[in-house]
PDB file of C-alpha atoms in Angstrom:
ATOM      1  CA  UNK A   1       2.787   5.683 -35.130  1.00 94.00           C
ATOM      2  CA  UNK A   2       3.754   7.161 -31.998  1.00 98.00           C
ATOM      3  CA  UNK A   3       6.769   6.568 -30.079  1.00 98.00           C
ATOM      4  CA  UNK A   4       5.940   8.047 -26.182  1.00 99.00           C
ATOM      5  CA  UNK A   5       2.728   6.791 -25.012  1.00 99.00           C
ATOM      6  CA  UNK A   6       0.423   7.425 -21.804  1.00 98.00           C
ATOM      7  CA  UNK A   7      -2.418   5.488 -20.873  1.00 98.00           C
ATOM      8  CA  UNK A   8      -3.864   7.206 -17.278  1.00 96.00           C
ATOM      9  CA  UNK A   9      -4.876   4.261 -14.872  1.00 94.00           C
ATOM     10  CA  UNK A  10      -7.946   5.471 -12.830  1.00 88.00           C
ATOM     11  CA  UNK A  11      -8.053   2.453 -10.378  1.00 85.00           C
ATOM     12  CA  UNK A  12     -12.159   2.872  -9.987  1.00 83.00           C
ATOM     13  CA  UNK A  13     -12.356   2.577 -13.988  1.00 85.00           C
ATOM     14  CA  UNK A  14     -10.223  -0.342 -14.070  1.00 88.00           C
ATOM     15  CA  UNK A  15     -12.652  -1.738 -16.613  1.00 90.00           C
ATOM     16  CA  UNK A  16     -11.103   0.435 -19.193  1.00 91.00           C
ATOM     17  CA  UNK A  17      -7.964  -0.427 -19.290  1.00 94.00           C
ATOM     18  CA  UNK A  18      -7.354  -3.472 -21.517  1.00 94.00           C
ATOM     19  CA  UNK A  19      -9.376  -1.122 -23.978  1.00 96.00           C
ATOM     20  CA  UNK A  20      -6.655   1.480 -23.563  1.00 96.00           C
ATOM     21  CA  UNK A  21      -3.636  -0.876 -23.767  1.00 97.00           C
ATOM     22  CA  UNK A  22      -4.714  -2.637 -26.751  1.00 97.00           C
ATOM     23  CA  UNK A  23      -5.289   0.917 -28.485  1.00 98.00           C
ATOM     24  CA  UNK A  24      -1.928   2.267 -27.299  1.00 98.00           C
ATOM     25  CA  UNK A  25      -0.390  -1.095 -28.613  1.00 98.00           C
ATOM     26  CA  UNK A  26      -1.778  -0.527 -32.177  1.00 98.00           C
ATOM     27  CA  UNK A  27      -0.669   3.305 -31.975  1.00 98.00           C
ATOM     28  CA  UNK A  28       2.599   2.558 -30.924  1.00 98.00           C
ATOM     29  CA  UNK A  29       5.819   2.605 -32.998  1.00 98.00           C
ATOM     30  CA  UNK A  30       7.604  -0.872 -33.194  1.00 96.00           C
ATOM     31  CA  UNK A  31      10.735   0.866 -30.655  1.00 97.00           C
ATOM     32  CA  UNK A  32       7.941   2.612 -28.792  1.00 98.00           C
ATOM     33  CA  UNK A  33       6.714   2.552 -25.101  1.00 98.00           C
ATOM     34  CA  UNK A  34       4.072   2.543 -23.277  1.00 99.00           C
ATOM     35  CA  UNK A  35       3.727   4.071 -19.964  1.00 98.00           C
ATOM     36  CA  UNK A  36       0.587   3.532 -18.023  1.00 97.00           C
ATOM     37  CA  UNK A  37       0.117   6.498 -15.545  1.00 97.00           C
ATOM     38  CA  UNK A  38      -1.959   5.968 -11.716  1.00 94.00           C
ATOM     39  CA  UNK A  39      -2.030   9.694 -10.108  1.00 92.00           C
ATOM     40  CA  UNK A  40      -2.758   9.305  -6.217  1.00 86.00           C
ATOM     41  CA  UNK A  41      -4.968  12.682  -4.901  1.00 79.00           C
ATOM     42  CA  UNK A  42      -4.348  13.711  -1.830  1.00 68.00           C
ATOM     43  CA  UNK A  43      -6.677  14.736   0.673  1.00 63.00           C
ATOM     44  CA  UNK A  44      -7.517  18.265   0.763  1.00 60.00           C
ATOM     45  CA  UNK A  45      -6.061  19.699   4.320  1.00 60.00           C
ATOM     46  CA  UNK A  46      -9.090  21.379   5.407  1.00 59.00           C
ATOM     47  CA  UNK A  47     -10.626  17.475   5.209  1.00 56.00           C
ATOM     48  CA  UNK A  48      -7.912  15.985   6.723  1.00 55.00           C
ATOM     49  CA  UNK A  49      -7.919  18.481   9.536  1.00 61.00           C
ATOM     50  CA  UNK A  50     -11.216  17.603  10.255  1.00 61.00           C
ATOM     51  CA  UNK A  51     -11.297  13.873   9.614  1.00 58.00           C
ATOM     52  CA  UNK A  52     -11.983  11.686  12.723  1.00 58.00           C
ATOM     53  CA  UNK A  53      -9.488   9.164  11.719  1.00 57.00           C
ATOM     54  CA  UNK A  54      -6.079  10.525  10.385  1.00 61.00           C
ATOM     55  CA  UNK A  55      -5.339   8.812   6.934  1.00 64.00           C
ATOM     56  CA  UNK A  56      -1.400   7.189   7.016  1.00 73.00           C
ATOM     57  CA  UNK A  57      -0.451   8.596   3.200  1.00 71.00           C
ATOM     58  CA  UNK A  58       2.453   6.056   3.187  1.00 80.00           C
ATOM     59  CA  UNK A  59      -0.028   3.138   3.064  1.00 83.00           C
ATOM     60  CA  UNK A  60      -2.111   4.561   1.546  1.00 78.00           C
ATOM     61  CA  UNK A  61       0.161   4.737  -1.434  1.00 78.00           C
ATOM     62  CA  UNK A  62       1.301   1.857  -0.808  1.00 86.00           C
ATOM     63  CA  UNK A  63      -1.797   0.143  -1.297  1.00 86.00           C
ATOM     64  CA  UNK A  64      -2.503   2.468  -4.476  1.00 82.00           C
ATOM     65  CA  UNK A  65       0.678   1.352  -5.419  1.00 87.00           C
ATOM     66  CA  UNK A  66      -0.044  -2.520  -4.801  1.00 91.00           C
ATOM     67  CA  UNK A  67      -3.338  -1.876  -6.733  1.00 90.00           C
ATOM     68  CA  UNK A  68      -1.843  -0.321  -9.659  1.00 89.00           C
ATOM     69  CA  UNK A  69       0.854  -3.192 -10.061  1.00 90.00           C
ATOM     70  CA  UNK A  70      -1.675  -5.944  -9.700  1.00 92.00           C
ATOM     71  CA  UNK A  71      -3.709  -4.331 -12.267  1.00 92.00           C
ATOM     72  CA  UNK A  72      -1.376  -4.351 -14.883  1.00 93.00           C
ATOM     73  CA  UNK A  73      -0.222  -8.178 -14.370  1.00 94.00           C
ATOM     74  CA  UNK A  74       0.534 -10.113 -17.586  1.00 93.00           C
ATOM     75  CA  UNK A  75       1.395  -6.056 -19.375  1.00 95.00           C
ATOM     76  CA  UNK A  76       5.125  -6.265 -19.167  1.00 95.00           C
ATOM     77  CA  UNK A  77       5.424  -4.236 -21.673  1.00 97.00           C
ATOM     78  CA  UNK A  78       3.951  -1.678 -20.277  1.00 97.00           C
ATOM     79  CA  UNK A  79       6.164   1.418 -17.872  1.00 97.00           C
ATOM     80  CA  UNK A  80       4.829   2.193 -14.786  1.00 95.00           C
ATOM     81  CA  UNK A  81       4.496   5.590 -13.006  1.00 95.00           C
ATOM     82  CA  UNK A  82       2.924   6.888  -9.590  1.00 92.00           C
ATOM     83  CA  UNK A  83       2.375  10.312  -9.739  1.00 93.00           C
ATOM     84  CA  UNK A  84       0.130  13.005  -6.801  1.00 90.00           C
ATOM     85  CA  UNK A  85      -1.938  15.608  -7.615  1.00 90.00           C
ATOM     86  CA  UNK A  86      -4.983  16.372  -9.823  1.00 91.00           C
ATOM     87  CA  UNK A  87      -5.292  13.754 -12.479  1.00 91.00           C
ATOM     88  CA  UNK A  88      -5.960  15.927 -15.888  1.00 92.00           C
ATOM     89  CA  UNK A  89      -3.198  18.321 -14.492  1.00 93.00           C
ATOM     90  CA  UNK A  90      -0.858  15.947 -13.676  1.00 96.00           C
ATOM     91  CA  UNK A  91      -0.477  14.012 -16.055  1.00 97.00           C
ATOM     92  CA  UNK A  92      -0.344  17.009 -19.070  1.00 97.00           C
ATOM     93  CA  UNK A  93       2.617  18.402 -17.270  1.00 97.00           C
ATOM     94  CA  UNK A  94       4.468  14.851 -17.540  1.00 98.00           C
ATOM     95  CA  UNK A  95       3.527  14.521 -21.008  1.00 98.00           C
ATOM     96  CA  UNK A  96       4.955  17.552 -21.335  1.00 98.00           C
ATOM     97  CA  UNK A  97       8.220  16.558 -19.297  1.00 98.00           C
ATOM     98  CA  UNK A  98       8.592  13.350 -21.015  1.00 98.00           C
ATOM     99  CA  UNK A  99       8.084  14.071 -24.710  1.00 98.00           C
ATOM    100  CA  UNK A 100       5.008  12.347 -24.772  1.00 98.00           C
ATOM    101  CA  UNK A 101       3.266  12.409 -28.383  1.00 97.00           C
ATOM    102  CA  UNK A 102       0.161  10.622 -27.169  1.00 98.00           C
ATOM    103  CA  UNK A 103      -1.884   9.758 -24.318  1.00 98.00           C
ATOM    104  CA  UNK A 104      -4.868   7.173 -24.099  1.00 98.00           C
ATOM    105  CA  UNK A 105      -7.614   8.148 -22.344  1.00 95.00           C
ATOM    106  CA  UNK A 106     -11.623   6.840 -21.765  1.00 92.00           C
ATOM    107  CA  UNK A 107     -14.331   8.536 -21.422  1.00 87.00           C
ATOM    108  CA  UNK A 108     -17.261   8.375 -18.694  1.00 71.00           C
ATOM    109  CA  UNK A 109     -20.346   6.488 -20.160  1.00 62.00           C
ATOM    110  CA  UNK A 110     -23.117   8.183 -21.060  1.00 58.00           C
ATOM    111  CA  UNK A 111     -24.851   9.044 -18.039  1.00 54.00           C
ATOM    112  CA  UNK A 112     -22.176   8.906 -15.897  1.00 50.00           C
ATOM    113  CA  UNK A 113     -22.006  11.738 -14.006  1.00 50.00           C
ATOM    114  CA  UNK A 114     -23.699  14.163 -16.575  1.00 44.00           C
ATOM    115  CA  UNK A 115     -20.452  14.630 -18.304  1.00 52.00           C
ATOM    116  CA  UNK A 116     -19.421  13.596 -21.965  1.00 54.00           C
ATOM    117  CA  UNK A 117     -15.457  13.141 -21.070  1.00 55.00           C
ATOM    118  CA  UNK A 118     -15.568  12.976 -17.747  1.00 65.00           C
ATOM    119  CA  UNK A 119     -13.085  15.309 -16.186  1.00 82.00           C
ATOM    120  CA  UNK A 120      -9.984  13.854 -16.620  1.00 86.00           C
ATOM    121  CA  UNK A 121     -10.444  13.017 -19.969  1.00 88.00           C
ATOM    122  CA  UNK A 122     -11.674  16.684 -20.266  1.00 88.00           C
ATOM    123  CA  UNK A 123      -8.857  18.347 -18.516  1.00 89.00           C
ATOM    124  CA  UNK A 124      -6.368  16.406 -20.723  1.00 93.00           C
ATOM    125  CA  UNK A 125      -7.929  17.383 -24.106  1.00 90.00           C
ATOM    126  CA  UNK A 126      -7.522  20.828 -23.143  1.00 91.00           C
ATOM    127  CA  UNK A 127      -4.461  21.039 -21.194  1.00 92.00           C
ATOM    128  CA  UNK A 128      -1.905  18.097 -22.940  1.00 95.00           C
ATOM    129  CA  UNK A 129       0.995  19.411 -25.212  1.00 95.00           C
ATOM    130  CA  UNK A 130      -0.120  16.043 -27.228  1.00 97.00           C
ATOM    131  CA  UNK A 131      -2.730  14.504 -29.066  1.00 97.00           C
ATOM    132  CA  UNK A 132      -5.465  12.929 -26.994  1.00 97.00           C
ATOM    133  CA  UNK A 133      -7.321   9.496 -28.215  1.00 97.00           C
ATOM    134  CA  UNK A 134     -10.468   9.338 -26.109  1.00 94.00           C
ATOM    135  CA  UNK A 135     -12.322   5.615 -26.416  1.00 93.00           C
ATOM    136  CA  UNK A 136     -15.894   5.145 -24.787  1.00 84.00           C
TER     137      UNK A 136
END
């Protein structure tokens, strides 16, 4: 059983994640947590510089934000953290921070993208200070 678990939200694979939760659930220690994980990317400068239309960041997080919390409606037992940067990065080095001694991840489908993981998922097998449970 684990005690600190993170389940990475990727809000354009939101068909994973009542996969994920229900796996984290069953992994987690009866006075454990769960803390699902959204990581906002920012827009590389040299495309922002150039983009026609300046992106507002606040509402843009905001709406991430919105997204994130509507998407985990009815999971009250579930933590919830916004984080920026690169996803597999990211969310290693708060694993790290927290204690973590798990984190829930899916993989891409076969196909997708010509990669097995995907990157995230790939970034975090190699990079977290924790195990990694990959589902597909």
């Amino acid at each position: 059983m684990f005690n600190t678990i993170l389940v990475p939200v990727a809000l354009d694979h939101i068909e994973t994640l009542t996969r994920k939760l229900d796996v984290a659930r069953q992994l987690r220690a009866p006075e454990g947590r769960i803390i699902a994980v959204s990581v906002f990317e920012d827009i590389p400068s040299y495309v922002a510089e150039y983009a026609m239309v300046k992106p507002d960041r606040k509402k843009m997080v905001q709406e991430i934000k919105k997204a994130f919390d509507d998407a985990l409606v009815g999971h009250d037992d579930v933590e919830r953290v916004t984080l920026a940067g690169k996803p597999g990065v990211v969310i290693a080095t708060y694993a790290e921070e927290i204690g973590a001694d798990l984190i829930v991840t899916a993989a891409s489908r076969p196909g997708s993208e010509g990669y097995a993981l995907g990157s995230t998922a790939s970034r975090l097998a190699r990079r977290a200070p924790c195990s990694v449970f990959v589902i597909r």
